[in-house]
Amino acid sequence: IDVLAAYRPQGKGRVERMVGIVRDHVLAGRAFSSLEELDAAFLAWLPQRRARVHRTHGEVIGVRAVRDHLALRPLPATPYLVTKRHLRHVGKDCLVAFDGNLYSVPARRVRHHQLVEVQATAATITIHATTPSPAGTTLLATHARAVGRGARIVDERHWDGLPDGSSRRTTTGDAPVVASLTPLPAEEASPLTALLHRSAVAGIEVGRRPLSVYDQLTGTRPFSVTLPTEPEETR
């Protein structure tokens, strides 16, 4: 829904146009002593208006109105929920900032700096993950919307899984999955894979040999430097 700013009738011309039509054709140049007299003048003019051809769609206004009314469907059982939707990042303390307030999310379901979606209504705040969980849900937390600014709306159960200070661990959530160091099959091995698996590279035995072996292979002689001797009279 694109809400129009207040006192801007120019933004919804088709709706506001009816006010001008009634004012010009019913009210202009006339005085009424009661509301009943005003209603009677409007009801007497209305059939004349509905019998005219509309200049936009080229149909008789009354005929088009009947067809439009028949096409209307009943209101849904669940009302349409008008919400504001914004993207926010999760803090280290599993709090999400929105509209000057902080709201908690479960530590075991998020990570630091994860992007989440905040859906705000007049009474509630719901926080959703941008990707569904294995169960197919995105809802992380639901809170009552705070009044004012500077409030912290926290469900203490959401802090289960945060570091307790007993170690230097700074990540949230459950224990991370440790990558397996099992060597890959021969058909999957490659130079890049070997470099990525440093444990396998560290186990390779490297031969040790003197530098003279390389001189023999290349046909070069060892390089030596002979320093000039000083004359005896300068010693």
PDB file of N, CA, C and O in Angstrom, residues 3 11 16 33 37 44 52 56 69 79 92-93 120 134-136 152 156 168 199 204 208 221 231:
ATOM      1  N   VAL A   3       0.785   4.811   0.815  1.00  0.00           N
ATOM      2  CA  VAL A   3      -0.048   5.763   1.544  1.00  0.00           C
ATOM      3  C   VAL A   3       0.239   7.173   1.046  1.00  0.00           C
ATOM      4  O   VAL A   3       1.399   7.575   0.927  1.00  0.00           O
ATOM      5  N   GLY A  11      -2.960  13.859  -5.498  1.00  0.00           N
ATOM      6  CA  GLY A  11      -2.397  12.526  -5.696  1.00  0.00           C
ATOM      7  C   GLY A  11      -3.431  11.452  -5.940  1.00  0.00           C
ATOM      8  O   GLY A  11      -3.089  10.346  -6.336  1.00  0.00           O
ATOM      9  N   GLU A  16     -11.005  12.321  -5.567  1.00  0.00           N
ATOM     10  CA  GLU A  16     -11.361  13.682  -5.200  1.00  0.00           C
ATOM     11  C   GLU A  16     -12.198  14.380  -6.281  1.00  0.00           C
ATOM     12  O   GLU A  16     -12.881  15.370  -5.994  1.00  0.00           O
ATOM     13  N   SER A  33     -31.843  24.908   3.573  1.00  0.00           N
ATOM     14  CA  SER A  33     -32.265  25.200   4.939  1.00  0.00           C
ATOM     15  C   SER A  33     -32.129  24.013   5.868  1.00  0.00           C
ATOM     16  O   SER A  33     -32.227  24.172   7.090  1.00  0.00           O
ATOM     17  N   GLU A  37     -33.188  18.757   2.798  1.00  0.00           N
ATOM     18  CA  GLU A  37     -33.299  19.463   1.518  1.00  0.00           C
ATOM     19  C   GLU A  37     -32.045  19.248   0.678  1.00  0.00           C
ATOM     20  O   GLU A  37     -32.130  19.082  -0.551  1.00  0.00           O
ATOM     21  N   ALA A  44     -32.012  13.921  -6.535  1.00  0.00           N
ATOM     22  CA  ALA A  44     -32.649  14.305  -7.792  1.00  0.00           C
ATOM     23  C   ALA A  44     -31.630  14.461  -8.914  1.00  0.00           C
ATOM     24  O   ALA A  44     -31.953  14.226 -10.099  1.00  0.00           O
ATOM     25  N   ARG A  52     -25.077   9.584 -17.852  1.00  0.00           N
ATOM     26  CA  ARG A  52     -24.107  10.140 -18.779  1.00  0.00           C
ATOM     27  C   ARG A  52     -23.050   9.101 -19.140  1.00  0.00           C
ATOM     28  O   ARG A  52     -22.830   8.115 -18.434  1.00  0.00           O
ATOM     29  N   THR A  56     -13.754   8.601 -19.834  1.00  0.00           N
ATOM     30  CA  THR A  56     -12.538   7.779 -19.778  1.00  0.00           C
ATOM     31  C   THR A  56     -12.761   6.411 -20.391  1.00  0.00           C
ATOM     32  O   THR A  56     -12.044   6.000 -21.307  1.00  0.00           O
ATOM     33  N   HIS A  69     -20.192  -3.534  -9.296  1.00  0.00           N
ATOM     34  CA  HIS A  69     -20.709  -4.021  -8.023  1.00  0.00           C
ATOM     35  C   HIS A  69     -20.878  -5.535  -8.030  1.00  0.00           C
ATOM     36  O   HIS A  69     -20.632  -6.205  -7.028  1.00  0.00           O
ATOM     37  N   PRO A  79      -8.226 -10.598   7.813  1.00  0.00           N
ATOM     38  CA  PRO A  79      -7.998  -9.255   7.258  1.00  0.00           C
ATOM     39  C   PRO A  79      -6.583  -9.099   6.740  1.00  0.00           C
ATOM     40  O   PRO A  79      -5.646  -9.760   7.201  1.00  0.00           O
ATOM     41  N   LYS A  92      25.972  -8.738  18.138  1.00  0.00           N
ATOM     42  CA  LYS A  92      26.671  -9.807  18.848  1.00  0.00           C
ATOM     43  C   LYS A  92      25.854 -10.353  20.013  1.00  0.00           C
ATOM     44  O   LYS A  92      26.030 -11.505  20.400  1.00  0.00           O
ATOM     45  N   ASP A  93      24.993  -9.515  20.583  1.00  0.00           N
ATOM     46  CA  ASP A  93      24.161  -9.933  21.708  1.00  0.00           C
ATOM     47  C   ASP A  93      22.797 -10.446  21.257  1.00  0.00           C
ATOM     48  O   ASP A  93      21.861 -10.525  22.053  1.00  0.00           O
ATOM     49  N   ALA A 120       6.826  -4.884  10.978  1.00  0.00           N
ATOM     50  CA  ALA A 120       6.281  -4.096  12.085  1.00  0.00           C
ATOM     51  C   ALA A 120       4.840  -3.701  11.798  1.00  0.00           C
ATOM     52  O   ALA A 120       4.525  -3.196  10.720  1.00  0.00           O
ATOM     53  N   PRO A 134      15.167 -25.684   7.650  1.00  0.00           N
ATOM     54  CA  PRO A 134      14.839 -27.005   7.086  1.00  0.00           C
ATOM     55  C   PRO A 134      13.370 -27.375   7.222  1.00  0.00           C
ATOM     56  O   PRO A 134      12.844 -28.146   6.424  1.00  0.00           O
ATOM     57  N   ALA A 135      12.688 -26.820   8.238  1.00  0.00           N
ATOM     58  CA  ALA A 135      11.263 -27.088   8.411  1.00  0.00           C
ATOM     59  C   ALA A 135      10.394 -26.208   7.515  1.00  0.00           C
ATOM     60  O   ALA A 135       9.170 -26.360   7.510  1.00  0.00           O
ATOM     61  N   GLY A 136      11.019 -25.258   6.797  1.00  0.00           N
ATOM     62  CA  GLY A 136      10.271 -24.404   5.885  1.00  0.00           C
ATOM     63  C   GLY A 136       9.718 -23.149   6.500  1.00  0.00           C
ATOM     64  O   GLY A 136       8.894 -22.463   5.876  1.00  0.00           O
ATOM     65  N   ARG A 152      14.504  -2.126  25.477  1.00  0.00           N
ATOM     66  CA  ARG A 152      15.086  -3.437  25.139  1.00  0.00           C
ATOM     67  C   ARG A 152      14.027  -4.492  25.417  1.00  0.00           C
ATOM     68  O   ARG A 152      13.691  -4.751  26.575  1.00  0.00           O
ATOM     69  N   GLU A 156      14.427 -13.909  27.497  1.00  0.00           N
ATOM     70  CA  GLU A 156      15.671 -14.476  28.021  1.00  0.00           C
ATOM     71  C   GLU A 156      15.963 -15.858  27.454  1.00  0.00           C
ATOM     72  O   GLU A 156      17.122 -16.293  27.442  1.00  0.00           O
ATOM     73  N   ARG A 168      37.060 -18.192  25.284  1.00  0.00           N
ATOM     74  CA  ARG A 168      37.252 -17.067  24.367  1.00  0.00           C
ATOM     75  C   ARG A 168      36.343 -17.175  23.152  1.00  0.00           C
ATOM     76  O   ARG A 168      36.504 -16.446  22.189  1.00  0.00           O
ATOM     77  N   SER A 199      46.787 -30.544   6.025  1.00  0.00           N
ATOM     78  CA  SER A 199      47.260 -31.679   6.808  1.00  0.00           C
ATOM     79  C   SER A 199      47.916 -32.725   5.914  1.00  0.00           C
ATOM     80  O   SER A 199      48.912 -33.353   6.287  1.00  0.00           O
ATOM     81  N   ILE A 204      53.875 -34.847   3.714  1.00  0.00           N
ATOM     82  CA  ILE A 204      54.749 -35.260   2.606  1.00  0.00           C
ATOM     83  C   ILE A 204      56.202 -35.151   3.054  1.00  0.00           C
ATOM     84  O   ILE A 204      56.630 -34.128   3.577  1.00  0.00           O
ATOM     85  N   ARG A 208      66.267 -34.310   1.364  1.00  0.00           N
ATOM     86  CA  ARG A 208      67.319 -33.335   1.653  1.00  0.00           C
ATOM     87  C   ARG A 208      68.594 -33.778   0.944  1.00  0.00           C
ATOM     88  O   ARG A 208      69.012 -34.931   1.068  1.00  0.00           O
ATOM     89  N   ARG A 221      79.886 -24.939 -11.995  1.00  0.00           N
ATOM     90  CA  ARG A 221      80.876 -25.116 -10.946  1.00  0.00           C
ATOM     91  C   ARG A 221      80.520 -24.244  -9.756  1.00  0.00           C
ATOM     92  O   ARG A 221      79.905 -23.205  -9.923  1.00  0.00           O
ATOM     93  N   PRO A 231     100.023  -5.780  -0.730  1.00  0.00           N
ATOM     94  CA  PRO A 231     101.509  -5.794  -0.767  1.00  0.00           C
ATOM     95  C   PRO A 231     102.083  -5.733   0.653  1.00  0.00           C
ATOM     96  O   PRO A 231     101.464  -5.177   1.569  1.00  0.00           O
TER      97      PRO A 231
END
